[in-house]
Structures are given as C-alpha cells and as structure tokens.
Coordinates of C-alpha atoms and ligand atoms in Angstrom, one line a residue:
M135 CA 55.0 -15.8 18.2
Q136 CA 54.1 -15.4 14.9
A137 CA 53.1 -11.4 14.4
Q138 CA 49.8 -11.4 13.1
T139 CA 48.4 -9.4 10.7
Q140 CA 45.2 -8.0 10.4
K141 CA 43.7 -7.4 7.0
I142 CA 40.9 -3.9 7.1
V143 CA 38.3 -4.2 4.6
V144 CA 36.3 -0.6 3.8
L145 CA 33.4 -1.4 2.2
S146 CA 31.3 1.7 0.7
F147 CA 28.4 1.2 -0.7
T148 CA 25.4 4.5 -0.3
L149 CA 21.6 2.8 1.2
N150 CA 19.1 3.7 -1.8
N151 CA 16.9 5.2 0.2
F152 CA 13.1 4.4 0.3
F153 CA 9.8 7.2 0.7
L154 CA 6.2 6.2 0.2
T155 CA 3.0 8.0 1.3
T156 CA -0.1 7.0 1.4
P157 CA -3.3 9.1 0.4
I158 CA -4.2 11.0 4.1
Y159 CA -7.7 9.8 4.9
Y160 CA -10.0 12.4 5.8
V161 CA -11.5 12.0 9.2
N162 CA -14.9 12.2 8.0
A163 CA -15.5 8.6 8.6
Q164 CA -14.0 5.7 9.9
P165 CA -11.4 3.3 8.2
H166 CA -12.9 0.3 5.9
L167 CA -11.9 -2.2 4.2
G168 CA -10.8 0.8 1.1
H169 CA -8.8 2.7 3.2
A170 CA -6.7 -0.8 4.4
Y171 CA -6.0 -1.7 1.4
S172 CA -4.1 1.5 0.4
T173 CA -2.2 1.3 4.1
I174 CA -2.3 -2.4 3.7
V175 CA 0.0 -2.8 0.2
A176 CA 1.9 0.6 0.8
D177 CA 3.6 -1.2 4.6
S178 CA 3.8 -4.4 2.2
V179 CA 5.4 -2.5 -0.1
T180 CA 8.2 -0.7 1.9
R181 CA 8.4 -4.1 3.8
F182 CA 9.9 -5.3 0.5
H183 CA 12.4 -2.3 0.0
K184 CA 13.2 -3.9 3.4
M185 CA 14.2 -6.5 2.5
L186 CA 15.9 -5.5 -0.5
G187 CA 18.6 -4.0 2.1
E188 CA 17.3 0.1 1.5
D189 CA 16.7 2.9 3.8
T190 CA 12.7 3.2 3.9
F191 CA 10.9 6.0 5.6
F192 CA 6.4 5.0 5.3
L193 CA 4.6 7.6 5.9
T194 CA 0.2 8.3 6.6
G195 CA -1.8 10.3 8.5
T196 CA -5.2 12.3 7.6
D197 CA -6.5 15.2 6.3
E198 CA -8.4 17.4 8.9
H199 CA -9.5 20.7 7.3
G200 CA -12.0 21.8 6.0
D201 CA -16.3 22.2 5.2
K202 CA -17.0 18.0 4.8
I203 CA -15.2 18.1 8.3
V204 CA -17.1 20.7 9.5
Q205 CA -21.0 19.4 9.6
A206 CA -19.4 16.0 9.8
A207 CA -18.4 17.4 13.4
G208 CA -21.8 19.7 13.7
K209 CA -23.5 16.2 13.0
Q210 CA -22.8 14.4 16.1
G211 CA -22.6 18.3 17.9
R212 CA -19.1 18.2 18.5
A213 CA -15.7 21.6 17.9
P214 CA -13.9 20.6 14.9
Q215 CA -11.0 19.5 16.8
D216 CA -12.8 17.3 19.9
F217 CA -14.1 15.3 16.8
V218 CA -10.9 15.2 14.7
D219 CA -8.1 13.9 17.0
E220 CA -11.3 11.0 18.3
V221 CA -11.3 10.0 14.5
S222 CA -7.8 10.4 14.1
A223 CA -7.1 8.3 17.1
S224 CA -9.0 5.8 15.8
F225 CA -7.4 5.7 12.8
Q226 CA -3.9 5.1 14.2
A227 CA -5.3 2.5 16.3
V228 CA -6.8 0.9 13.4
W229 CA -3.3 0.6 11.5
L230 CA -2.0 -0.6 14.5
A231 CA -4.3 -4.1 14.7
L232 CA -3.8 -4.2 11.0
G233 CA 0.5 -4.4 12.0
I234 CA 1.0 -1.3 9.4
A235 CA 4.6 -0.4 10.6
N236 CA 4.9 3.2 9.1
D237 CA 7.1 5.8 10.6
H238 CA 5.6 8.8 10.9
F239 CA 1.7 9.7 10.9
V240 CA 1.0 13.0 9.7
R241 CA -2.1 15.2 11.0
T242 CA -2.9 18.3 8.9
T243 CA -4.2 19.9 12.4
D244 CA 0.0 19.8 13.2
A245 CA 1.8 22.7 14.4
A246 CA 4.7 21.7 12.1
H247 CA 2.3 20.8 9.3
K248 CA 0.7 24.0 9.5
R249 CA 3.7 26.4 9.6
T250 CA 4.7 24.5 6.8
V251 CA 1.9 25.2 4.4
Q252 CA 2.8 28.6 5.7
M253 CA 5.8 28.7 5.0
F254 CA 5.3 27.0 0.5
L255 CA 2.4 29.2 0.2
Q256 CA 4.4 32.8 0.8
R257 CA 7.0 31.5 -1.1
V258 CA 4.9 30.3 -4.2
H259 CA 3.7 34.3 -3.6
N260 CA 6.8 35.6 -3.5
A261 CA 8.1 33.5 -7.2
G262 CA 4.7 35.8 -8.0
D263 CA 2.4 32.4 -8.6
I264 CA -0.3 33.0 -6.5
Y265 CA -3.3 36.4 -7.4
F266 CA -6.4 37.6 -6.1
G267 CA -9.5 37.5 -8.4
E268 CA -13.3 37.1 -8.9
F269 CA -14.7 33.8 -9.3
G270 CA -17.6 32.5 -9.3
G271 CA -18.6 28.8 -10.5
H272 CA -20.5 26.0 -9.5
Y273 CA -19.7 24.8 -6.4
C274 CA -20.1 21.2 -4.9
Y275 CA -19.7 20.8 -1.1
G276 CA -19.7 16.7 -1.5
C277 CA -16.8 17.0 -3.2
E278 CA -15.5 20.9 -2.2
R279 CA -14.3 21.8 -5.4
F280 CA -15.9 24.6 -8.2
Y281 CA -17.1 23.3 -11.1
T282 CA -16.8 24.1 -14.7
E283 CA -20.4 24.7 -16.8
K284 CA -18.9 21.3 -19.1
E285 CA -17.4 18.9 -16.2
L286 CA -20.7 18.9 -14.5
E287 CA -23.6 16.1 -16.0
N288 CA -26.9 17.0 -16.6
S289 CA -26.0 20.1 -14.1
L290 CA -25.6 18.1 -11.7
C291 CA -21.9 17.1 -10.1
P292 CA -20.9 14.6 -11.1
Q293 CA -19.2 12.5 -8.2
H294 CA -22.5 13.3 -5.6
N295 CA -25.4 13.7 -8.3
I296 CA -26.4 16.6 -6.2
S297 CA -26.8 20.1 -7.6
P298 CA -23.8 22.5 -6.8
E299 CA -24.3 25.7 -5.2
F300 CA -23.5 28.9 -8.2
V301 CA -20.7 31.0 -5.5
S302 CA -19.4 33.7 -6.3
E303 CA -16.3 35.3 -4.4
K304 CA -12.6 36.8 -4.5
N305 CA -10.8 34.5 -3.6
Y306 CA -6.3 33.5 -4.0
F307 CA -5.7 31.3 -7.2
F308 CA -2.5 29.6 -7.8
R309 CA -1.0 30.3 -11.4
M310 CA -0.9 26.3 -12.4
S311 CA -2.1 26.6 -15.7
K312 CA 2.1 27.6 -16.3
Y313 CA 3.4 25.2 -15.5
L314 CA 0.4 22.1 -17.1
P315 CA 3.0 22.7 -20.5
W316 CA 6.0 21.8 -18.5
L317 CA 3.6 18.9 -16.8
K318 CA 2.7 17.3 -20.4
S319 CA 6.4 17.1 -21.1
Y320 CA 7.7 15.8 -18.4
I321 CA 4.8 12.8 -18.3
E322 CA 5.7 12.2 -22.0
E323 CA 9.1 11.7 -21.1
H324 CA 9.0 9.5 -17.8
E325 CA 7.1 6.7 -18.5
N326 CA 7.5 5.0 -15.1
F327 CA 6.1 8.6 -13.3
I328 CA 2.7 7.4 -13.5
R329 CA 1.9 3.6 -13.4
P330 CA 0.2 1.9 -14.1
R331 CA -0.2 3.1 -18.1
R332 CA -3.5 3.8 -18.0
Y333 CA -3.6 6.2 -15.7
R334 CA -1.0 8.2 -17.6
A335 CA -3.3 8.2 -20.2
E336 CA -5.5 9.7 -18.3
V337 CA -3.8 12.4 -17.5
L338 CA -2.3 12.6 -20.7
A339 CA -5.9 13.1 -21.8
M340 CA -6.3 15.5 -18.8
L341 CA -4.2 18.1 -19.6
E342 CA -4.4 18.2 -24.3
S343 CA -8.4 18.4 -23.5
G344 CA -8.1 21.8 -22.2
T345 CA -10.5 22.2 -19.7
L346 CA -7.5 23.1 -17.3
E347 CA -7.5 26.1 -15.7
D348 CA -5.7 28.0 -12.6
L349 CA -6.8 26.4 -8.9
C350 CA -8.5 28.4 -6.0
I351 CA -6.5 28.2 -3.3
S352 CA -8.2 29.8 -1.1
R353 CA -11.6 30.1 1.2
P354 CA -13.0 33.5 2.6
K355 CA -13.4 32.6 5.8
T356 CA -16.9 33.7 6.3
R357 CA -18.2 30.6 4.7
L358 CA -15.3 28.3 5.9
E359 CA -13.0 29.2 9.0
W360 CA -11.5 25.6 9.7
G361 CA -8.6 25.7 8.2
I362 CA -4.8 27.8 7.7
E363 CA -4.9 31.1 6.8
L364 CA -2.9 32.3 4.5
P365 CA 0.1 34.0 6.0
F366 CA 0.0 36.8 3.2
D367 CA -4.8 37.5 4.5
D368 CA -6.0 36.8 7.2
N369 CA -9.5 36.8 5.7
Y370 CA -8.7 34.2 4.0
V371 CA -7.9 30.2 5.1
C372 CA -5.9 27.5 2.9
Y373 CA -8.1 25.3 0.1
V374 CA -7.8 21.7 2.1
W375 CA -6.1 20.4 -0.9
F376 CA -3.6 22.2 -1.6
D377 CA -2.9 22.0 2.0
A378 CA -3.1 18.5 1.7
L379 CA -0.7 17.5 -0.7
I380 CA 2.0 19.3 1.1
N381 CA 2.0 16.6 4.4
Y382 CA 3.7 14.7 2.3
I383 CA 6.6 16.6 2.9
S384 CA 5.9 18.7 5.7
A385 CA 6.0 15.3 7.4
I386 CA 10.1 15.0 6.5
G387 CA 10.7 18.5 8.2
W388 CA 11.5 20.7 4.3
P389 CA 13.2 22.6 3.7
D390 CA 15.8 21.8 6.2
G391 CA 14.9 18.5 8.1
P392 CA 17.3 15.6 7.6
N393 CA 14.2 13.5 6.6
Y394 CA 13.7 16.2 3.9
A395 CA 17.4 15.9 2.8
R396 CA 17.8 11.6 3.2
Y397 CA 14.4 10.6 1.5
W398 CA 12.5 13.6 -1.0
P399 CA 11.6 12.3 -3.6
G400 CA 9.2 9.9 -2.6
E401 CA 6.9 7.6 -5.1
H402 CA 3.0 8.2 -3.8
L403 CA 0.6 5.3 -3.5
V404 CA -3.4 6.3 -3.7
A405 CA -6.5 5.2 -5.6
K406 CA -7.7 6.5 -9.0
D407 CA -10.5 8.6 -7.7
I408 CA -7.5 11.1 -6.1
L409 CA -5.8 10.9 -9.7
K410 CA -6.2 14.6 -10.7
P411 CA -5.0 16.3 -7.6
H412 CA -0.9 14.3 -7.4
A413 CA -1.2 13.5 -11.1
V414 CA -1.7 17.8 -11.6
F415 CA -2.0 20.3 -8.6
W416 CA 1.1 18.1 -6.7
P417 CA 3.3 18.2 -9.1
A418 CA 2.9 22.3 -10.2
M419 CA 2.9 23.1 -7.7
L420 CA 6.2 21.3 -5.6
R421 CA 7.5 22.9 -9.3
A422 CA 6.6 26.6 -8.4
A423 CA 8.2 25.8 -4.8
G424 CA 11.5 24.7 -7.0
L425 CA 11.6 21.2 -5.6
P426 CA 12.1 18.1 -7.6
V427 CA 9.2 16.4 -8.2
Y428 CA 8.2 12.6 -7.0
N429 CA 9.7 10.2 -8.1
H430 CA 6.2 7.8 -8.5
L431 CA 2.7 8.2 -9.0
N432 CA 1.4 4.7 -7.9
I433 CA -3.1 4.2 -8.8
H434 CA -5.0 1.3 -7.6
G435 CA -8.3 0.9 -8.5
Y436 CA -12.1 0.8 -5.9
W437 CA -12.4 -2.7 -4.1
L438 CA -15.9 -2.6 -4.9
V439 CA -19.2 -4.8 -2.8
R440 CA -21.6 -6.5 -5.3
D441 CA -19.8 -4.2 -7.9
T442 CA -20.1 -1.2 -6.4
K443 CA -18.0 0.8 -4.7
M444 CA -18.7 1.0 -0.3
S445 CA -20.4 3.9 0.8
K446 CA -21.8 4.4 4.1
S447 CA -24.4 5.5 3.0
L448 CA -25.5 3.0 1.3
G449 CA -24.2 0.1 3.8
N450 CA -22.1 -1.6 2.6
V451 CA -18.9 -0.6 4.2
I452 CA -16.4 -3.6 5.4
D453 CA -14.7 -2.9 8.5
P454 CA -10.9 -4.3 7.7
V455 CA -10.7 -5.2 12.0
D456 CA -13.7 -7.0 11.9
M457 CA -11.9 -9.7 8.7
G458 CA -8.8 -9.9 10.5
R459 CA -10.2 -11.1 13.7
R460 CA -12.5 -13.5 12.4
F461 CA -10.1 -14.4 9.4
G462 CA -7.0 -13.7 10.3
L463 CA -4.8 -11.0 10.2
S464 CA -2.8 -12.7 7.5
A465 CA -4.2 -14.4 5.7
F466 CA -6.7 -11.2 5.4
R467 CA -3.8 -8.9 4.4
Y468 CA -2.6 -12.0 1.3
F469 CA -6.7 -12.0 0.2
L470 CA -6.3 -7.9 -0.8
L471 CA -2.7 -8.3 -2.1
R472 CA -3.2 -11.1 -4.6
E473 CA -6.8 -11.0 -5.0
M474 CA -6.7 -7.0 -6.9
R475 CA -4.8 -6.6 -10.3
F476 CA -3.2 -3.1 -9.3
G477 CA -4.6 -0.6 -11.2
E478 CA -7.9 -2.4 -11.3
D479 CA -11.0 -2.9 -9.5
A480 CA -11.9 -5.7 -7.9
S481 CA -14.5 -7.5 -5.9
F482 CA -14.9 -8.1 -2.0
S483 CA -16.7 -10.8 -0.6
E484 CA -16.5 -13.6 2.3
D485 CA -17.1 -16.6 -0.4
M486 CA -14.3 -14.8 -2.2
L487 CA -11.9 -15.0 0.7
I488 CA -12.7 -18.3 2.2
T489 CA -12.4 -19.6 -1.2
R490 CA -8.5 -18.4 -1.1
I491 CA -7.7 -19.2 2.1
N492 CA -8.9 -22.4 2.1
A493 CA -6.9 -23.4 -1.9
D494 CA -3.3 -21.6 -1.8
L495 CA -3.5 -20.9 2.0
A496 CA -4.6 -24.0 4.1
N497 CA -4.2 -27.1 1.2
D498 CA -1.1 -25.0 -0.6
L499 CA 0.8 -23.6 2.0
G500 CA -0.5 -24.4 5.4
N501 CA -0.5 -28.5 4.5
L502 CA 3.4 -27.9 3.2
F503 CA 4.5 -27.3 6.2
S504 CA 2.6 -29.4 8.8
R505 CA 3.7 -32.2 6.2
V506 CA 6.7 -31.6 5.9
L507 CA 8.0 -30.6 9.4
S508 CA 5.5 -33.9 11.0
M509 CA 7.8 -37.0 8.4
T510 CA 10.6 -35.1 9.5
A511 CA 10.1 -34.9 13.2
K512 CA 9.6 -38.6 12.4
Y513 CA 12.8 -38.9 9.8
F514 CA 15.8 -36.7 11.5
E515 CA 14.2 -36.1 14.4
S516 CA 13.3 -32.5 13.7
R517 CA 16.6 -31.4 12.9
V518 CA 17.8 -30.2 9.1
P519 CA 19.6 -33.7 7.7
A520 CA 22.2 -33.1 6.0
P521 CA 22.1 -33.6 1.5
F522 CA 23.6 -35.9 -0.6
D523 CA 23.8 -36.2 -4.4
L524 CA 21.5 -34.0 -6.1
L525 CA 19.8 -35.6 -8.5
Q526 CA 17.8 -34.1 -11.7
E527 CA 13.9 -33.6 -9.8
D528 CA 15.8 -32.0 -7.0
E529 CA 17.9 -29.8 -9.5
T530 CA 14.9 -29.3 -11.5
M531 CA 13.3 -28.0 -7.8
A532 CA 15.7 -26.3 -6.3
E533 CA 15.5 -24.0 -9.8
L534 CA 11.9 -23.9 -9.6
C535 CA 12.3 -22.5 -7.0
L536 CA 14.7 -20.1 -7.2
N537 CA 13.1 -18.8 -10.5
S538 CA 10.4 -18.1 -9.0
M539 CA 11.7 -16.2 -6.6
Q540 CA 13.3 -13.7 -8.8
N541 CA 10.2 -13.4 -10.8
F542 CA 8.3 -12.5 -6.8
V543 CA 11.1 -9.9 -7.1
Q544 CA 10.9 -8.5 -10.2
L545 CA 7.4 -8.5 -9.7
F546 CA 5.9 -7.4 -6.3
G547 CA 9.1 -4.4 -7.2
N548 CA 6.1 -3.4 -10.1
T549 CA 3.5 -3.4 -7.8
Q550 CA 2.2 -6.4 -9.9
F551 CA 1.7 -7.6 -6.5
D552 CA -1.1 -10.2 -8.0
A553 CA 1.1 -11.9 -10.3
A554 CA 4.1 -11.8 -7.6
L555 CA 2.1 -14.5 -5.8
E556 CA 0.9 -16.5 -8.1
S557 CA 4.4 -17.2 -9.3
L558 CA 5.8 -18.1 -5.4
W559 CA 3.5 -20.4 -6.1
E560 CA 4.8 -22.0 -8.8
T561 CA 7.3 -23.0 -5.6
V562 CA 4.7 -23.7 -2.9
R563 CA 2.7 -26.0 -5.4
G564 CA 5.8 -27.7 -7.1
L565 CA 6.6 -28.5 -3.4
N566 CA 3.3 -30.7 -2.7
K567 CA 3.6 -32.7 -5.8
Y568 CA 7.4 -32.6 -5.6
V569 CA 7.1 -34.5 -1.8
D570 CA 4.5 -36.6 -3.6
S571 CA 6.6 -37.7 -6.3
Q572 CA 9.5 -38.1 -3.9
A573 CA 7.6 -39.9 -1.5
P574 CA 9.5 -39.5 1.2
W575 CA 7.6 -42.8 3.4
A576 CA 8.4 -44.6 0.2
L577 CA 12.3 -43.9 1.0
Y578 CA 12.4 -44.3 4.6
K579 CA 10.5 -47.8 4.7
Q580 CA 13.4 -48.7 2.0
G581 CA 16.2 -48.1 4.5
N582 CA 17.3 -45.4 1.5
T583 CA 18.4 -42.6 4.3
E584 CA 20.9 -40.7 1.6
R585 CA 17.9 -40.0 -0.5
L586 CA 15.3 -39.4 2.6
A587 CA 18.2 -36.5 3.9
T588 CA 18.2 -34.9 -0.1
V589 CA 14.6 -34.8 -0.7
M590 CA 13.8 -33.3 3.7
Y591 CA 16.8 -30.5 3.0
V592 CA 15.6 -29.5 -0.4
S593 CA 12.2 -29.4 0.8
L594 CA 12.8 -27.5 3.6
T595 CA 14.7 -25.2 2.2
S596 CA 12.5 -24.3 -0.6
M597 CA 10.3 -23.6 2.1
R598 CA 12.1 -20.9 4.3
K599 CA 12.8 -19.0 0.8
V600 CA 9.3 -18.6 0.1
A601 CA 9.0 -17.6 4.1
L602 CA 11.5 -15.4 3.3
C603 CA 9.0 -13.3 0.4
L604 CA 6.0 -13.3 2.1
W605 CA 7.4 -11.3 5.3
P606 CA 5.9 -7.7 3.2
V607 CA 2.4 -9.5 2.7
M608 CA 1.8 -11.5 5.6
P609 CA 4.8 -10.0 8.4
E610 CA 3.0 -12.8 11.3
A611 CA 2.1 -16.1 9.6
S612 CA 6.0 -15.1 8.2
R613 CA 7.7 -14.6 10.8
Q614 CA 5.7 -18.0 12.4
M615 CA 7.1 -19.8 9.6
L616 CA 10.7 -19.1 10.1
V617 CA 10.1 -19.8 13.2
Q618 CA 9.4 -23.2 12.8
L619 CA 12.0 -23.6 10.3
G620 CA 14.8 -22.4 13.7
G621 CA 14.8 -19.3 12.7
D622 CA 15.1 -16.6 15.6
V623 CA 12.3 -13.4 14.1
A624 CA 11.2 -11.4 16.3
E625 CA 7.2 -10.7 16.7
N626 CA 5.7 -7.3 15.6
T627 CA 8.8 -5.9 14.4
P628 CA 9.7 -3.1 11.5
T629 CA 13.5 -5.6 11.2
P630 CA 13.0 -7.7 8.3
P631 CA 14.3 -11.1 8.2
V632 CA 17.0 -10.3 5.2
T633 CA 18.0 -7.6 3.8
D634 CA 19.2 -9.6 1.5
L635 CA 16.1 -10.6 -0.4
K636 CA 18.0 -11.0 -4.2
L637 CA 21.0 -12.4 -3.2
E638 CA 18.4 -15.1 -1.1
S639 CA 16.9 -15.3 -5.3
S640 CA 20.0 -16.0 -6.8
A641 CA 21.6 -19.5 -4.9
F642 CA 20.2 -22.0 -3.2
G643 CA 20.5 -23.2 0.5
G644 CA 20.5 -20.8 3.3
L645 CA 19.8 -23.5 6.3
V646 CA 21.9 -25.4 8.5
H647 CA 22.3 -28.5 8.2
G648 CA 21.2 -29.6 12.2
T649 CA 18.9 -26.7 12.8
A650 CA 16.4 -27.5 15.1
V651 CA 12.5 -27.8 13.7
A652 CA 9.2 -27.7 14.3
G653 CA 7.2 -31.4 15.0
A654 CA 4.8 -29.8 13.6
S655 CA 2.5 -26.6 12.7
N656 CA -0.9 -25.9 11.1
L657 CA -0.3 -22.2 9.9
F658 CA -4.0 -21.9 8.5
P659 CA -6.6 -24.8 9.5
R660 CA -9.3 -24.6 6.8
I661 CA -12.2 -22.4 6.9
E662 CA -15.8 -24.8 7.4
V663 CA -18.6 -23.1 5.7
K664 CA -21.5 -24.5 7.0
K665 CA -23.6 -25.2 4.1
E666 CA -27.8 -23.9 5.0
A667 CA -29.9 -26.2 4.4
P668 CA -32.8 -24.4 1.9
A669 CA -36.0 -24.1 2.9
N670 CA -37.7 -26.9 0.8
A671 CA -35.4 -29.2 1.7
K672 CA -37.7 -31.8 3.4
K673 CA -39.8 -31.5 1.4
Q674 CA -37.7 -33.1 -1.5
K675 CA -36.1 -35.5 0.7
N676 CA -39.6 -36.9 1.0
Ligands
MSP310 N1 -7.9 13.3 2.0 C1 -7.7 12.9 0.6 C2 -6.4 12.4 0.6 C3 -5.3 13.5 0.9 S1 -4.2 12.8 0.0 C4 -3.7 14.0 0.3 C5 -9.5 11.5 0.4 N2 -9.5 11.1 1.9 S2 -10.4 9.4 1.4 O1 -10.5 9.6 2.8 O2 -11.0 9.9 0.8 O3 -8.8 9.0 1.0 C6 -9.6 8.1 0.3 C7 -8.5 7.0 0.0 O4 -8.9 6.3 0.0 C8 -8.5 6.2 -2.1 O5 -7.3 7.7 -3.0 C9 -8.1 4.9 -1.7 O6 -6.2 5.4 -1.3 C10 -8.9 4.8 -0.7 N3 -10.5 3.6 -1.0 C11 -10.8 4.4 -0.2 N4 -12.0 4.1 -1.1 C12 -11.6 3.1 -1.6 C13 -12.1 1.6 -2.7 N5 -13.3 1.2 -2.2 N6 -11.3 0.9 -2.4 C14 -9.6 1.1 -3.1 N7 -9.4 2.5 -2.2 C15 -9.5 3.8 -2.0 O7 -9.5 11.7 -0.6

C-alpha cells in the first residue's frame, strides 16, 4: 500500500474590520421614516461588507438625556427613566420589524456608558483641556445649545424660529478651539474623511469662518438633573452632545474592551442636521483624549414630504413599519436606497413608492423570475440544465452581468446606492431582453435542446448573481430568490449567502447543473392603484 502524504496548506490572511454606526436617536418621539432610512442604510452597508468577507460590527441606539427628554416625559406626567425605557424599547421593536441586524443597541442611560463618559471627561480634564468659566448666551431649549449673536436670525433660533432665552451662568468648557487648526489640516489632507464632498466643503467653511469657539460641556444641576454627573464636580451634569457622541466608543468597550481594539476606528452615518457635532466636536474630543479619529463620516440628506421636512407638529410623519407591512419590507427598503441620491434630499410619497415597485420590482425583476422559472419547469423539469457552446449573444449577456455586478460593488461601497442599483438593473432588463430575443419557446418548438439549455443556463446563472447583490438591500426577497434557485439560505439571518462577492463578480458560473429550482415565482405582485372617479364623471359622460 502506498503511503499517503498529506499536504497541509496554511492560509494566512487578515480580515478587514468594519464598524458602522447610526446616530443614537432622541427618545422624545417615536421612530419615523427619517430614522428608519439611516438605520436601513447602515444595515445594508454592513451586510454588504459581510459579503466582502469582512468582520463587521453595526451599532445603533438611543440618546436619552437632556432637557428635551425631561420635557417630553413631563408632558405625559411620567418620570424620565420610565419614559425613556418605553420609547427606547419601541425603537428596538421597530428595528426588529424592519429586518435590522444590529450587533448592539446602546442606551446613554446604560451604566457602562455613564462610566465611560465619566472616564473620558476625567481624562480630558486631567490633560488640562476642560476649564471653568462664566458664560452668558442665548440658549435655545429645543436645540439644547447656546447661540452666538451672529448665529441668530432676526434674533430667533434658526432651527426653531423662537426667541432663545438669555442665560448667564458658570459652566465647564472644553478647549475645542485648540484643536481646530489640526482638524482643518486633517480634513484637507484626507479627502474622504467627510463625504459626500459638499459636506466636507461646508465643514471647511465653518472652520474658516472663525465663529467656532470652545464648547460649553456642562449644565448646572439647578437647571437640569437628567444627565451624567461630571466626575470632578457633582453640581453639574454633562452636556447631552458630549455625552451622546461618546456612545460610539462606550458601546465597544473603550478603553480596554476587546471590541474597541478590534473595531475602532469605525465609520459614522448621519444626516446633515447633525453635521457639526460629528464633523467638529467629535474629532476634537477624540484628539483631546488621545484617540484615533474615525475613518469616515457619511452624510445624507432629508426625506421630504410635500417639500417639507417631516415633523410631528406638521402631521406629515411617515410610519416605516406601516409602509413595510403594506408594501412589503423588501420593496420598501429597495425604494429607500434606490430613490434617494445619498447626500441629497429626496421626496417621499406613496405614489412614487408604488410606481417604483411596479416598474422595477414587479415588471422587471419579478417578471424575470416568474418567466424563467416557469420555462425551466416546462422544458427541463425544474433542473438547471448544463450549457453547450456559448454563442456571441450568450457571451455578451454574461459580460453584461459581470460588468454590472462589478459596478454595483464599486458604487455601493462608495455610498452611491441609487447608481449601484441602477447598474444592477442593466442586468435585470438585459436579461428580459435576452430572453425575448432568444425566444426559448421557439427553440423548444424547433427541438433545439442544446440552444435551449444554454439560454436557460445563462439566464438562471445571471439571476443568481442579481439575487446575491440584492441581499444587503432586501435580505428577505434575496433569500427567496436564492431559495427558488436551489440555494439554502436561512430566514432572518445576519449571515450572508456568500462572503466573496468580488470573486462572484469576476467569473460567470456558480449554479451547479442538475440543481432543482422552483417551478413558479411570484415575488413582487403588481400593486393596482384604484383611480378615484372624478366627482363630475357622470356628468361628463352624459
Ligand atoms: N440624538 C441626536 C444624535 C446623537 S448621535 C451621537 C439626534 N437624534 S434625532 O432623533 O434627532 O435623530 C436625527 C437623525 O435622524 C438624523 O441625523 C437622521 O439620521 C435621522 N433623520 C431624522 N429625520 C430625518 C429626515 N427627515 N430624513 C432623513 N433622515 C432624518 O439628532
């Protein structure tokens, strides 16, 4: 008997780590479409990085201290803790309903967070970057901040259009201005630190304007008790923004937790309303504490409803769970990523949602799955056939598929979600045309089994590639598509169907001949819009 020699190949590689956060949302209102957008985008981006084989961590949570919260609790006659527990729980329930797979949910009332904030404050204080001083300013309770004379518009708060109160008191200040020259050169040297570019320009203009001063980081307990006590003066609590920003490292166990070492520095995703605290306060705070700054700050625009920002008082708030329930969660998630150009504002309306669902999902994608699977059932008893020689038109289709997939990967990684999906749809529409032009039904009639097998193989293989790319955006629909194509993907899982998306986009193939596929598919039924008859319809008829 011949001795068997075993060759052991040791593969050594390092995983890329990817840490992404959403803003931690205020618990003074229930979650709406705006919060859902940031969280769905962050979920999709994290899933995308998982498909590139990266070791990911996705964080979201709630911001629970400050005046705003005390006032909201007071309106309901509730104690703050009782109130924040309830609203924070409803954020968590909404994320569950929207298929969000966060690795941790941080609350600023968590004991671990409070300890971390105090440690951070003490460190910056020890370094001499926190001082005590007298300060008088125009304080807006809505914004929870002081405004300088210059920043007010007609003596009113520019955000709330109300007259701020003049408050004069002794407080603690963070020597933020000391770090601004460093920050300016850092942003100039790192082109992608703040993106898209227009927001980078906005921050540089802010830094050049000379209006930025040291940051008041305390509130006397006589005025506000609902906050984290300063470790060096128990008459004061910490300013809510200084407290909140630290969530990004408290949640991963700074200073010595294993997740901090593993994941920091990460990336943040927020909308333009909170550009300044993230682009100015936070990097200065990190620098003062001697920590590396984050890798990227990704800024998106607002969802508008009839041209105005959603707000509870205007009564134009969209409930994301209701949208998911009525139109399908996958379709809703697709719409959000496809419709908004990241960085710019976008309008939301049910009409636009329905139009997109009917055009892109029902007509293009759903129809493709339905027709190709029913033909595979009829011609090959629902088994993936082995292809014969590829003709020019098959090669062209396969090339289109790989090219559009490569563009998808590149654009999605660059936060250009709309363009990425548009690029993927070149394959979806291309496939429908390919099926039309190759006319499998005619090949079947002619008894041309070889061509028929090749056309079905090319179609099914391309469909699997599309389904894979869609997993980050619409995990449930992608799972159904992959299962229909004979794959084995569990429901509601944060584990991606593949971890080599780049490799998948570089070679055509991946479907094994003989695999059993579904006999029919009805992924995205068309939504019929009932047109209301005009009031004078009868009159016109007569
Ligand atoms: N608590 C702070 C954030 C602290 S982060 C350290 C806060 N909370 S918030 O509840 O007001 O959430 C603001 C965020 O919600 C925005 O930055 C954005 O992510 C999301 N959105 C709220 N309304 C929105 C729209 N109309 N459109 C898009 N996103 C919006 O600020």
